[in-house]
Amino acid sequence: MNSNPFYRSRPFRQSRLSGVLVLALGALAGCEKSSPPPAAAAPEQPAAPAKPAVPSEVTLLVTGGTFGQLLPVEGKGGAAELLGQWVNTEKHCPGPVKDGQATCADSGTLALATGDHGNGPALSSFFLGAPTAEAMGRMGYAASAMGNHELAFGKEAFLSNRTTGGFPYLAANLRVKDPAVAGDLSLPAFQVFERRGLKIGVVGLAAEKTVRTAMAGRADGLEVTGYEEALSSAIPEARKAGADAVVVVADTCVTELQPVVAKHPEWKLSLVAGGRCPQQVYANENGVIFASLDRGFSKYLRAHLTFDTSKPAGEKVTGVEGKFVDVVGATPDAETAQLVAKWKAQLDEALGQQIGFTKSGIPQSSPLMAKWVAGAVRASLNTDAAILNRGGIRGDLPAGAVTRGSIYSVMPFENSLLVVKLKGEDLAKQLSNPNALIAGFTAAGKGKFKDAKGKALDPAKEYSVATVEYLYFGGDGFEFEKLAPEPTETGMAWQTPVVDWTKQLESTEKKLLEKQLK
């Protein structure tokens, strides 16, 4: 037995304290009313399915100069057809781009163009390019290079069309030299667009001849710098603005830019797209796509860019793939089709207006046709001569009322007028071409000509000559481009002077057109 006197007192005390504790708890329990049992835990809801990850890729949809070709040509293209194909095949978001952003969530496409849009068919040029601007806005273009034909209808028309289209014109190499003269023609060098959290820097280039070849007064106050100088400045600035990829759209043939880009691998470009090449160009050089686009909406470039967002800025592009896509058999976008139909109805109404009268009509191959058509061009542009092509005249002017529509029937092809300077000896060779439709000079023996005043052509003198693009670039064996590499581009459709001059003559049944021409 333990001799410690406290050996039995511990269990006794513990038992006593336990009893007191039980009584105290009982008293507390008696003071409370019966409490409801605790609520059962709510069953766990199944987790919402994770939102699919947005792919780290962007598709660039690039067209060349649209040149007002809003309707299909020989079953290809058309503004409504192209947009229908973009929406259905490329998952493109239609509608005007606002502040650089598409109207659709998670849009993964960026529509771009290389410049030269409003002039061309009467459907566009008759309304100074407004129909094309409106259509391109609906098609969701984000930006375009500044084409040298953009000023074809004057500064005010360009600024109005730019507002209607809702997208910027970019030109890193076009600078305002005299703000007092150039006015609102200051253009951004680049713009950065965000798609799916990725930033695409788009740099624009104007053709180096933009200022030299524009009609007098339309490019005053502007100057053009070299391509390399402009890109060396604009590309780093686009990178500083956060661009993950940089592409170039240019109103020039990409073959002019390939050697420049090859000298600067540090630019890390993904795409260089342009127009104005004599034939289609596509090349992938060291991960950079070079592509030349045709006119109109019959074909586009699909350039697919993939990214690794974990990489540092300037290193995120992991792949660039491109191909040309034809627009054939596409279901037209209904809204664009309605827009084009609206302008077509207005054109048909305008072309139906009577502007003159002829009792006998004007036969297709007659000297009177040359006096009327080529004479109108020469008079309107105030040149020494006008040389058009006989093949461009596709029918007689019928007897009776002369309308705008009848003029377009006689001259159905789309041609812009240019003015060149030629020495007399070179002019004589062009006048001797059997395809020439001439005003201002008449034959005076083999290889010899006299001017409208009866004075012999001077081989050493310089003469101003109006002609059309088709002949300038070598059509029907003419040599204008070789003889005058820097023409003045009027941006004027060749039908326009004929319409205007015919109206000025104010011919009627008592004051016949044919008599005034004779």
Short mmCIF file of C-alpha atoms in Angstrom, two decimals:
data_model
loop_
_atom_site.label_atom_id
_atom_site.label_comp_id
_atom_site.label_asym_id
_atom_site.label_seq_id
_atom_site.Cartn_x
_atom_site.Cartn_y
_atom_site.Cartn_z
CA MET A 1 0.00 0.00 0.00
CA ASN A 2 1.25 3.44 -0.87
CA SER A 3 2.00 5.55 2.17
CA ASN A 4 1.28 8.77 0.30
CA PRO A 5 -1.81 10.37 2.00
CA PHE A 6 -3.00 11.92 -1.32
CA TYR A 7 -3.08 8.65 -3.21
CA ARG A 8 -6.89 8.11 -2.82
CA SER A 9 -7.91 11.77 -2.75
CA ARG A 10 -7.27 12.31 -6.55
CA PRO A 11 -9.88 9.98 -7.91
CA PHE A 12 -12.38 11.10 -5.36
CA ARG A 13 -11.87 14.78 -6.23
CA GLN A 14 -12.06 14.08 -9.95
CA SER A 15 -15.34 12.23 -9.57
CA ARG A 16 -16.79 15.05 -7.56
CA LEU A 17 -15.80 17.72 -10.09
CA SER A 18 -17.27 15.66 -12.92
CA GLY A 19 -20.59 15.55 -11.09
CA VAL A 20 -20.62 19.28 -10.63
CA LEU A 21 -19.87 19.77 -14.33
CA VAL A 22 -22.75 17.49 -15.34
CA LEU A 23 -25.19 19.41 -13.07
CA ALA A 24 -24.01 22.72 -14.52
CA LEU A 25 -24.47 21.58 -18.08
CA GLY A 26 -27.89 20.21 -17.21
CA ALA A 27 -28.90 23.54 -15.76
CA LEU A 28 -27.83 25.32 -18.88
CA ALA A 29 -29.71 22.89 -21.05
CA GLY A 30 -32.81 23.43 -18.99
CA CYS A 31 -32.62 27.19 -19.55
CA GLU A 32 -32.77 26.79 -23.37
CA LYS A 33 -35.79 25.94 -25.41
CA SER A 34 -35.39 23.04 -27.76
CA SER A 35 -33.18 24.13 -30.71
CA PRO A 36 -33.67 22.80 -34.24
CA PRO A 37 -31.01 20.47 -35.47
CA PRO A 38 -28.30 22.09 -37.54
CA ALA A 39 -29.16 22.46 -41.27
CA ALA A 40 -27.75 19.83 -43.52
CA ALA A 41 -24.88 20.99 -45.72
CA ALA A 42 -25.98 21.98 -49.24
CA PRO A 43 -24.96 19.44 -51.82
CA GLU A 44 -21.97 20.55 -53.89
CA GLN A 45 -22.91 21.89 -57.33
CA PRO A 46 -21.03 20.45 -60.28
CA ALA A 47 -18.32 22.82 -61.52
CA ALA A 48 -19.18 24.83 -64.64
CA PRO A 49 -17.39 23.54 -67.71
CA ALA A 50 -14.23 25.49 -68.43
CA LYS A 51 -14.48 28.00 -71.25
CA PRO A 52 -12.55 26.74 -74.25
CA ALA A 53 -9.17 28.38 -74.53
CA VAL A 54 -8.94 31.00 -77.27
CA PRO A 55 -6.34 29.79 -79.75
CA SER A 56 -3.16 31.83 -80.02
CA GLU A 57 -3.58 32.53 -83.72
CA VAL A 58 -4.77 35.31 -86.02
CA THR A 59 -5.77 35.11 -89.69
CA LEU A 60 -4.99 38.04 -91.98
CA LEU A 61 -7.32 38.49 -94.98
CA VAL A 62 -5.62 40.73 -97.52
CA THR A 63 -6.87 42.11 -100.85
CA GLY A 64 -5.14 44.28 -103.42
CA GLY A 65 -6.48 47.50 -104.87
CA THR A 66 -10.23 46.96 -105.14
CA PHE A 67 -10.58 49.55 -107.95
CA GLY A 68 -14.33 49.77 -107.44
CA GLN A 69 -15.06 46.24 -108.71
CA LEU A 70 -18.09 45.75 -106.49
CA LEU A 71 -19.83 43.34 -108.85
CA PRO A 72 -18.52 39.92 -109.95
CA VAL A 73 -16.37 39.87 -113.09
CA GLU A 74 -16.79 36.77 -115.26
CA GLY A 75 -18.29 34.90 -112.34
CA LYS A 76 -15.49 35.73 -109.90
CA GLY A 77 -15.34 38.08 -106.95
CA GLY A 78 -17.75 40.81 -106.02
CA ALA A 79 -17.88 42.62 -102.67
CA ALA A 80 -20.93 40.74 -101.36
CA GLU A 81 -19.53 37.41 -102.55
CA LEU A 82 -16.12 37.98 -100.93
CA LEU A 83 -17.67 38.93 -97.61
CA GLY A 84 -19.98 35.92 -97.75
CA GLN A 85 -16.96 33.67 -98.21
CA TRP A 86 -15.04 35.39 -95.43
CA VAL A 87 -17.92 34.97 -92.98
CA ASN A 88 -18.67 31.34 -93.85
CA THR A 89 -15.15 30.06 -94.44
CA GLU A 90 -12.84 32.32 -92.44
CA LYS A 91 -15.27 33.14 -89.58
CA HIS A 92 -14.70 36.81 -90.28
CA CYS A 93 -16.70 39.44 -88.41
CA PRO A 94 -18.61 41.79 -90.76
CA GLY A 95 -19.48 45.37 -89.95
CA PRO A 96 -17.39 48.50 -89.44
CA VAL A 97 -14.29 48.18 -87.28
CA LYS A 98 -14.57 50.64 -84.37
CA ASP A 99 -11.43 51.95 -82.71
CA GLY A 100 -9.55 49.07 -84.27
CA GLN A 101 -11.82 46.43 -82.74
CA ALA A 102 -14.18 44.07 -84.56
CA THR A 103 -17.78 43.94 -83.37
CA CYS A 104 -17.62 40.18 -82.64
CA ALA A 105 -16.18 38.76 -79.43
CA ASP A 106 -12.95 36.77 -79.85
CA SER A 107 -12.65 37.82 -83.50
CA GLY A 108 -9.62 36.11 -84.99
CA THR A 109 -9.39 37.82 -88.40
CA LEU A 110 -7.94 41.10 -89.61
CA ALA A 111 -8.94 42.42 -93.06
CA LEU A 112 -6.35 44.59 -94.83
CA ALA A 113 -5.85 46.10 -98.31
CA THR A 114 -2.91 47.42 -100.31
CA GLY A 115 -4.55 50.64 -101.61
CA ASP A 116 -6.29 52.12 -104.70
CA HIS A 117 -9.99 51.57 -104.16
CA GLY A 118 -12.50 54.10 -105.47
CA ASN A 119 -11.79 54.57 -109.16
CA GLY A 120 -12.70 51.96 -111.77
CA PRO A 121 -16.14 50.93 -113.01
CA ALA A 122 -18.81 53.60 -113.24
CA LEU A 123 -20.61 51.97 -110.30
CA SER A 124 -17.88 53.41 -108.09
CA SER A 125 -16.14 56.19 -110.04
CA PHE A 126 -19.36 57.91 -111.11
CA PHE A 127 -20.04 58.55 -107.41
CA LEU A 128 -16.41 59.52 -106.64
CA GLY A 129 -15.66 56.25 -104.85
CA ALA A 130 -18.39 56.49 -102.21
CA PRO A 131 -20.00 53.09 -103.02
CA THR A 132 -16.68 51.27 -102.58
CA ALA A 133 -15.97 53.07 -99.30
CA GLU A 134 -19.38 52.11 -97.97
CA ALA A 135 -18.98 48.48 -99.05
CA MET A 136 -15.51 48.16 -97.51
CA GLY A 137 -16.86 49.53 -94.24
CA ARG A 138 -19.53 46.82 -94.19
CA MET A 139 -16.86 44.23 -95.06
CA GLY A 140 -14.94 45.05 -91.90
CA TYR A 141 -11.64 46.30 -93.31
CA ALA A 142 -9.30 47.39 -90.53
CA ALA A 143 -6.72 49.33 -92.57
CA SER A 144 -5.33 50.00 -96.03
CA ALA A 145 -2.11 51.30 -97.46
CA MET A 146 -2.42 54.71 -99.12
CA GLY A 147 -2.75 54.13 -102.86
CA ASN A 148 -1.67 56.74 -105.39
CA HIS A 149 -5.19 56.65 -106.88
CA GLU A 150 -6.77 57.54 -103.52
CA LEU A 151 -6.60 61.22 -104.46
CA ALA A 152 -8.06 60.61 -107.94
CA PHE A 153 -11.24 62.49 -107.06
CA GLY A 154 -9.54 65.19 -104.99
CA LYS A 155 -8.78 65.66 -101.29
CA GLU A 156 -12.32 66.28 -100.14
CA ALA A 157 -13.61 63.08 -101.76
CA PHE A 158 -10.76 61.08 -100.20
CA LEU A 159 -11.41 62.43 -96.71
CA SER A 160 -15.14 61.79 -97.09
CA ASN A 161 -14.56 58.22 -98.29
CA ARG A 162 -12.13 57.56 -95.46
CA THR A 163 -14.79 58.59 -92.95
CA THR A 164 -17.42 56.45 -94.69
CA GLY A 165 -15.18 53.40 -94.75
CA GLY A 166 -14.28 53.82 -91.11
CA PHE A 167 -10.70 52.54 -91.47
CA PRO A 168 -7.35 54.38 -91.61
CA TYR A 169 -5.06 54.74 -94.60
CA LEU A 170 -1.44 54.12 -93.58
CA ALA A 171 1.71 55.56 -95.17
CA ALA A 172 4.98 55.51 -93.23
CA ASN A 173 6.78 57.16 -96.15
CA LEU A 174 4.27 59.93 -96.94
CA ARG A 175 4.92 63.08 -94.95
CA VAL A 176 3.32 66.48 -94.75
CA LYS A 177 5.90 69.01 -95.91
CA ASP A 178 3.58 72.03 -95.87
CA PRO A 179 0.55 71.72 -93.53
CA ALA A 180 -0.94 74.92 -94.90
CA VAL A 181 -1.28 73.27 -98.31
CA ALA A 182 -1.70 69.59 -97.44
CA GLY A 183 -4.48 70.25 -94.93
CA ASP A 184 -5.88 67.07 -93.35
CA LEU A 185 -3.72 64.64 -95.35
CA SER A 186 -1.44 63.69 -92.48
CA LEU A 187 -1.56 59.88 -92.31
CA PRO A 188 -0.39 57.46 -89.60
CA ALA A 189 2.65 55.33 -90.36
CA PHE A 190 1.20 52.29 -88.61
CA GLN A 191 -1.58 51.08 -86.36
CA VAL A 192 -1.71 48.25 -83.85
CA PHE A 193 -4.81 46.01 -83.78
CA GLU A 194 -5.68 43.55 -81.04
CA ARG A 195 -7.22 40.19 -81.88
CA ARG A 196 -7.64 37.44 -79.26
CA GLY A 197 -5.29 39.25 -76.92
CA LEU A 198 -2.59 39.34 -79.59
CA LYS A 199 -1.39 42.62 -81.09
CA ILE A 200 -0.75 42.97 -84.81
CA GLY A 201 1.18 46.03 -85.99
CA VAL A 202 0.29 47.08 -89.54
CA VAL A 203 2.70 49.42 -91.34
CA GLY A 204 1.62 51.08 -94.61
CA LEU A 205 3.66 52.28 -97.57
CA ALA A 206 2.59 54.56 -100.41
CA ALA A 207 4.10 54.20 -103.87
CA GLU A 208 7.21 56.33 -104.26
CA LYS A 209 5.62 57.96 -107.32
CA THR A 210 2.46 59.03 -105.45
CA VAL A 211 3.32 62.73 -105.33
CA ARG A 212 5.02 62.92 -108.74
CA THR A 213 2.18 61.34 -110.71
CA ALA A 214 -0.85 62.89 -109.02
CA MET A 215 -2.91 65.49 -110.84
CA ALA A 216 -1.71 69.01 -110.15
CA GLY A 217 -2.84 70.27 -106.75
CA ARG A 218 -3.96 66.95 -105.31
CA ALA A 219 -0.72 66.04 -103.53
CA ASP A 220 0.56 69.53 -102.84
CA GLY A 221 2.29 69.86 -99.48
CA LEU A 222 3.25 66.16 -99.37
CA GLU A 223 6.59 64.43 -99.87
CA VAL A 224 7.57 60.78 -100.14
CA THR A 225 10.61 59.25 -98.48
CA GLY A 226 12.40 55.99 -99.33
CA TYR A 227 10.94 52.64 -98.32
CA GLU A 228 13.92 51.58 -96.21
CA GLU A 229 14.10 54.86 -94.32
CA ALA A 230 10.37 54.75 -93.56
CA LEU A 231 10.34 51.13 -92.41
CA SER A 232 13.46 51.60 -90.25
CA SER A 233 11.50 54.16 -88.27
CA ALA A 234 7.96 52.73 -88.29
CA ILE A 235 8.68 49.08 -87.42
CA PRO A 236 10.53 49.80 -84.13
CA GLU A 237 7.76 52.25 -83.21
CA ALA A 238 5.14 49.56 -83.81
CA ARG A 239 7.11 47.21 -81.56
CA LYS A 240 7.28 49.86 -78.85
CA ALA A 241 3.50 50.17 -79.12
CA GLY A 242 3.22 46.51 -78.12
CA ALA A 243 2.98 44.71 -81.47
CA ASP A 244 3.51 40.95 -81.15
CA ALA A 245 3.72 40.68 -84.95
CA VAL A 246 4.40 43.29 -87.63
CA VAL A 247 3.15 43.18 -91.21
CA VAL A 248 3.50 45.61 -94.12
CA VAL A 249 0.85 46.53 -96.70
CA ALA A 250 2.15 48.55 -99.64
CA ASP A 251 0.94 50.21 -102.82
CA THR A 252 3.93 48.82 -104.71
CA CYS A 253 5.20 45.53 -106.07
CA VAL A 254 6.73 43.40 -103.33
CA THR A 255 9.75 42.66 -105.51
CA GLU A 256 10.87 46.23 -104.76
CA LEU A 257 10.68 45.51 -101.04
CA GLN A 258 12.23 42.03 -100.89
CA PRO A 259 15.89 43.22 -101.01
CA VAL A 260 15.15 45.92 -98.45
CA VAL A 261 13.59 43.44 -96.00
CA ALA A 262 16.43 40.96 -96.58
CA LYS A 263 18.90 43.54 -95.26
CA HIS A 264 16.99 43.84 -91.96
CA PRO A 265 16.33 40.47 -90.28
CA GLU A 266 16.03 42.38 -87.01
CA TRP A 267 12.66 43.71 -88.21
CA LYS A 268 11.19 40.20 -87.82
CA LEU A 269 8.35 40.87 -90.22
CA SER A 270 5.68 38.23 -90.81
CA LEU A 271 4.13 39.48 -94.06
CA VAL A 272 4.74 42.00 -96.84
CA ALA A 273 1.73 42.39 -99.14
CA GLY A 274 1.53 44.66 -102.16
CA GLY A 275 0.13 45.08 -105.65
CA ARG A 276 1.23 46.56 -108.98
CA CYS A 277 3.30 43.55 -110.04
CA PRO A 278 3.05 42.54 -113.71
CA GLN A 279 2.36 38.98 -112.56
CA GLN A 280 1.37 37.20 -109.37
CA VAL A 281 4.09 36.88 -106.73
CA TYR A 282 4.18 34.58 -103.72
CA ALA A 283 7.29 33.73 -101.73
CA ASN A 284 8.19 32.68 -98.20
CA GLU A 285 11.69 33.88 -97.42
CA ASN A 286 13.12 33.17 -93.98
CA GLY A 287 9.65 33.07 -92.44
CA VAL A 288 8.44 36.26 -94.17
CA ILE A 289 5.61 35.95 -96.71
CA PHE A 290 5.84 38.22 -99.77
CA ALA A 291 2.61 38.36 -101.79
CA SER A 292 1.34 40.47 -104.67
CA LEU A 293 -2.44 40.84 -104.95
CA ASP A 294 -4.58 41.23 -108.08
CA ARG A 295 -7.11 44.01 -108.51
CA GLY A 296 -10.66 43.63 -107.27
CA PHE A 297 -12.39 41.15 -104.98
CA SER A 298 -11.81 38.00 -107.05
CA LYS A 299 -8.94 36.72 -104.89
CA TYR A 300 -7.46 37.30 -101.45
CA LEU A 301 -4.45 36.24 -99.42
CA ARG A 302 -5.08 34.14 -96.34
CA ALA A 303 -2.10 34.51 -93.98
CA HIS A 304 -2.33 32.45 -90.79
CA LEU A 305 -0.12 33.55 -87.87
CA THR A 306 0.45 31.36 -84.81
CA PHE A 307 1.93 32.54 -81.51
CA ASP A 308 3.51 31.29 -78.30
CA THR A 309 2.31 33.78 -75.69
CA SER A 310 4.82 32.52 -73.12
CA LYS A 311 7.69 33.95 -75.13
CA PRO A 312 8.97 37.52 -74.74
CA ALA A 313 7.82 40.42 -76.87
CA GLY A 314 9.09 40.24 -80.41
CA GLU A 315 9.56 36.47 -80.21
CA LYS A 316 5.96 35.27 -79.98
CA VAL A 317 5.32 34.46 -83.64
CA THR A 318 5.94 30.74 -84.14
CA GLY A 319 4.59 30.22 -87.63
CA VAL A 320 3.30 31.99 -90.74
CA GLU A 321 1.41 30.17 -93.48
CA GLY A 322 -0.20 31.78 -96.50
CA LYS A 323 -2.10 30.99 -99.66
CA PHE A 324 -4.17 32.72 -102.32
CA VAL A 325 -7.88 31.95 -102.25
CA ASP A 326 -10.24 32.43 -105.22
CA VAL A 327 -13.74 33.81 -104.69
CA VAL A 328 -15.98 31.63 -106.82
CA GLY A 329 -19.49 30.40 -106.09
CA ALA A 330 -19.70 32.07 -102.68
CA THR A 331 -23.08 32.90 -101.13
CA PRO A 332 -23.30 36.72 -101.14
CA ASP A 333 -23.63 38.64 -97.91
CA ALA A 334 -27.21 39.95 -98.03
CA GLU A 335 -26.54 43.39 -96.56
CA THR A 336 -23.61 44.09 -98.89
CA ALA A 337 -25.63 42.89 -101.87
CA GLN A 338 -28.43 45.32 -100.96
CA LEU A 339 -25.91 48.14 -100.59
CA VAL A 340 -24.44 47.49 -104.05
CA ALA A 341 -27.92 47.16 -105.58
CA LYS A 342 -28.86 50.56 -104.16
CA TRP A 343 -25.92 52.24 -105.87
CA LYS A 344 -26.54 50.30 -109.09
CA ALA A 345 -30.11 51.63 -109.21
CA GLN A 346 -28.84 55.18 -108.75
CA LEU A 347 -26.29 54.66 -111.51
CA ASP A 348 -28.89 53.30 -113.92
CA GLU A 349 -31.08 56.30 -113.26
CA ALA A 350 -28.21 58.74 -113.78
CA LEU A 351 -27.02 57.07 -116.98
CA GLY A 352 -30.49 57.34 -118.44
CA GLN A 353 -30.43 61.12 -118.50
CA GLN A 354 -30.33 62.73 -121.95
CA ILE A 355 -27.27 64.92 -122.54
CA GLY A 356 -27.39 65.44 -126.31
CA PHE A 357 -28.96 64.50 -129.64
CA THR A 358 -27.80 63.06 -132.96
CA LYS A 359 -29.95 62.57 -136.04
CA SER A 360 -27.64 60.28 -137.99
CA GLY A 361 -25.67 58.66 -135.17
CA ILE A 362 -21.88 58.19 -135.24
CA PRO A 363 -20.49 55.00 -136.84
CA GLN A 364 -17.91 53.05 -134.84
CA SER A 365 -15.05 53.30 -137.37
CA SER A 366 -15.77 56.76 -138.72
CA PRO A 367 -13.45 59.79 -138.48
CA LEU A 368 -16.31 61.48 -136.64
CA MET A 369 -15.96 58.95 -133.79
CA ALA A 370 -12.33 59.98 -133.32
CA LYS A 371 -13.30 63.65 -133.34
CA TRP A 372 -15.98 63.01 -130.72
CA VAL A 373 -14.23 60.64 -128.31
CA ALA A 374 -10.53 61.55 -128.67
CA GLY A 375 -11.45 65.20 -129.26
CA ALA A 376 -13.35 65.33 -125.97
CA VAL A 377 -10.38 63.86 -124.08
CA ARG A 378 -7.94 66.32 -125.64
CA ALA A 379 -10.19 69.32 -125.02
CA SER A 380 -10.91 68.36 -121.39
CA LEU A 381 -7.26 67.73 -120.47
CA ASN A 382 -5.93 70.59 -122.63
CA THR A 383 -3.21 68.50 -124.28
CA ASP A 384 -1.54 68.74 -127.68
CA ALA A 385 -2.79 65.29 -128.63
CA ALA A 386 -5.00 62.47 -127.48
CA ILE A 387 -4.20 58.88 -128.47
CA LEU A 388 -6.78 56.23 -127.61
CA ASN A 389 -7.30 52.78 -129.13
CA ARG A 390 -9.77 51.89 -131.82
CA GLY A 391 -10.43 48.54 -130.14
CA GLY A 392 -11.80 50.33 -127.09
CA ILE A 393 -14.74 51.62 -129.15
CA ARG A 394 -17.23 48.76 -129.17
CA GLY A 395 -20.16 50.06 -131.18
CA ASP A 396 -21.91 52.87 -133.02
CA LEU A 397 -23.53 55.78 -131.25
CA PRO A 398 -27.16 55.23 -132.31
CA ALA A 399 -29.33 57.97 -133.76
CA GLY A 400 -31.59 59.83 -131.36
CA ALA A 401 -31.13 60.96 -127.78
CA VAL A 402 -27.58 60.69 -126.42
CA THR A 403 -27.45 59.54 -122.79
CA ARG A 404 -24.67 58.78 -120.38
CA GLY A 405 -25.63 55.16 -120.81
CA SER A 406 -25.18 55.27 -124.60
CA ILE A 407 -21.68 56.69 -124.11
CA TYR A 408 -20.78 53.87 -121.74
CA SER A 409 -22.14 51.41 -124.32
CA VAL A 410 -19.81 52.85 -126.96
CA MET A 411 -16.89 52.88 -124.48
CA PRO A 412 -17.58 49.97 -122.11
CA PHE A 413 -14.08 49.28 -120.84
CA GLU A 414 -12.76 50.73 -117.62
CA ASN A 415 -9.71 52.87 -118.33
CA SER A 416 -8.16 55.78 -116.48
CA LEU A 417 -6.62 58.69 -118.36
CA LEU A 418 -2.97 59.68 -118.06
CA VAL A 419 -0.95 62.54 -119.48
CA VAL A 420 2.62 62.08 -120.74
CA LYS A 421 5.29 64.27 -122.30
CA LEU A 422 6.85 63.00 -125.54
CA LYS A 423 9.41 64.34 -127.97
CA GLY A 424 8.05 64.84 -131.46
CA GLU A 425 10.00 61.95 -132.97
CA ASP A 426 8.61 59.55 -130.32
CA LEU A 427 5.11 60.96 -130.72
CA ALA A 428 5.23 60.34 -134.47
CA LYS A 429 5.85 56.63 -133.86
CA GLN A 430 2.82 56.37 -131.56
CA LEU A 431 0.63 58.28 -134.01
CA SER A 432 1.68 55.81 -136.72
CA ASN A 433 0.32 52.82 -134.77
CA PRO A 434 -2.64 51.49 -136.82
CA ASN A 435 -4.64 50.98 -133.62
CA ALA A 436 -4.46 54.66 -132.68
CA LEU A 437 -7.61 56.78 -132.35
CA ILE A 438 -6.23 60.32 -132.63
CA ALA A 439 -7.16 63.92 -131.93
CA GLY A 440 -4.90 66.94 -132.33
CA PHE A 441 -2.86 65.65 -135.27
CA THR A 442 -3.60 64.43 -138.78
CA ALA A 443 -1.47 62.47 -141.25
CA ALA A 444 0.65 64.48 -143.69
CA GLY A 445 2.47 61.71 -145.53
CA LYS A 446 4.25 58.54 -144.43
CA GLY A 447 5.41 59.01 -140.84
CA LYS A 448 4.61 62.71 -140.97
CA PHE A 449 1.89 64.63 -139.15
CA LYS A 450 0.58 68.15 -138.73
CA ASP A 451 -1.06 69.60 -135.64
CA ALA A 452 -4.53 71.11 -135.26
CA LYS A 453 -3.28 74.43 -136.63
CA GLY A 454 -1.75 72.79 -139.70
CA LYS A 455 1.84 73.08 -138.44
CA ALA A 456 4.19 70.16 -139.08
CA LEU A 457 5.13 68.03 -136.09
CA ASP A 458 8.56 69.08 -134.77
CA PRO A 459 10.75 66.01 -133.97
CA ALA A 460 12.67 67.93 -131.30
CA LYS A 461 9.73 69.59 -129.58
CA GLU A 462 8.07 68.21 -126.44
CA TYR A 463 4.33 67.57 -126.69
CA SER A 464 1.70 66.71 -124.08
CA VAL A 465 -0.33 63.61 -124.89
CA ALA A 466 -3.42 62.18 -123.22
CA THR A 467 -3.86 58.40 -123.31
CA VAL A 468 -5.34 55.54 -121.29
CA GLU A 469 -3.76 53.06 -118.87
CA TYR A 470 -4.22 50.16 -121.26
CA LEU A 471 -2.09 51.79 -123.94
CA TYR A 472 0.38 53.31 -121.49
CA PHE A 473 1.36 49.90 -120.17
CA GLY A 474 1.99 48.46 -123.63
CA GLY A 475 -1.45 47.50 -124.93
CA ASP A 476 -1.77 47.28 -128.74
CA GLY A 477 1.98 47.75 -129.15
CA PHE A 478 2.28 51.28 -127.78
CA GLU A 479 5.47 52.34 -125.96
CA PHE A 480 4.34 55.11 -123.64
CA GLU A 481 5.71 53.59 -120.42
CA LYS A 482 9.20 53.21 -121.87
CA LEU A 483 9.19 56.71 -123.33
CA ALA A 484 7.59 58.47 -120.32
CA PRO A 485 8.15 56.50 -117.08
CA GLU A 486 6.53 59.17 -114.88
CA PRO A 487 3.09 60.01 -116.27
CA THR A 488 0.56 62.29 -114.66
CA GLU A 489 -2.31 60.10 -113.46
CA THR A 490 -5.61 61.95 -113.67
CA GLY A 491 -7.71 59.29 -111.93
CA MET A 492 -10.40 60.19 -114.49
CA ALA A 493 -12.35 57.49 -116.29
CA TRP A 494 -12.01 57.91 -120.04
CA GLN A 495 -15.78 58.20 -120.47
CA THR A 496 -15.93 61.26 -118.19
CA PRO A 497 -14.56 63.86 -120.65
CA VAL A 498 -16.85 62.52 -123.38
CA VAL A 499 -19.87 62.90 -121.12
CA ASP A 500 -18.86 66.37 -119.95
CA TRP A 501 -17.93 67.67 -123.41
CA THR A 502 -21.12 66.31 -124.95
CA LYS A 503 -23.15 68.10 -122.29
CA GLN A 504 -21.28 71.36 -122.96
CA LEU A 505 -22.11 71.19 -126.67
CA GLU A 506 -25.83 71.21 -125.73
CA SER A 507 -26.87 69.43 -128.91
CA THR A 508 -30.58 69.20 -129.73
CA GLU A 509 -32.77 68.25 -132.69
CA LYS A 510 -32.11 71.73 -134.06
CA LYS A 511 -28.45 71.79 -133.03
CA LEU A 512 -27.21 68.29 -133.92
CA LEU A 513 -24.13 66.75 -132.31
CA GLU A 514 -22.67 65.54 -135.62
CA LYS A 515 -22.83 69.00 -137.17
CA GLN A 516 -20.97 70.55 -134.23
CA LEU A 517 -18.25 67.93 -134.50
CA LYS A 518 -17.78 68.58 -138.22
#
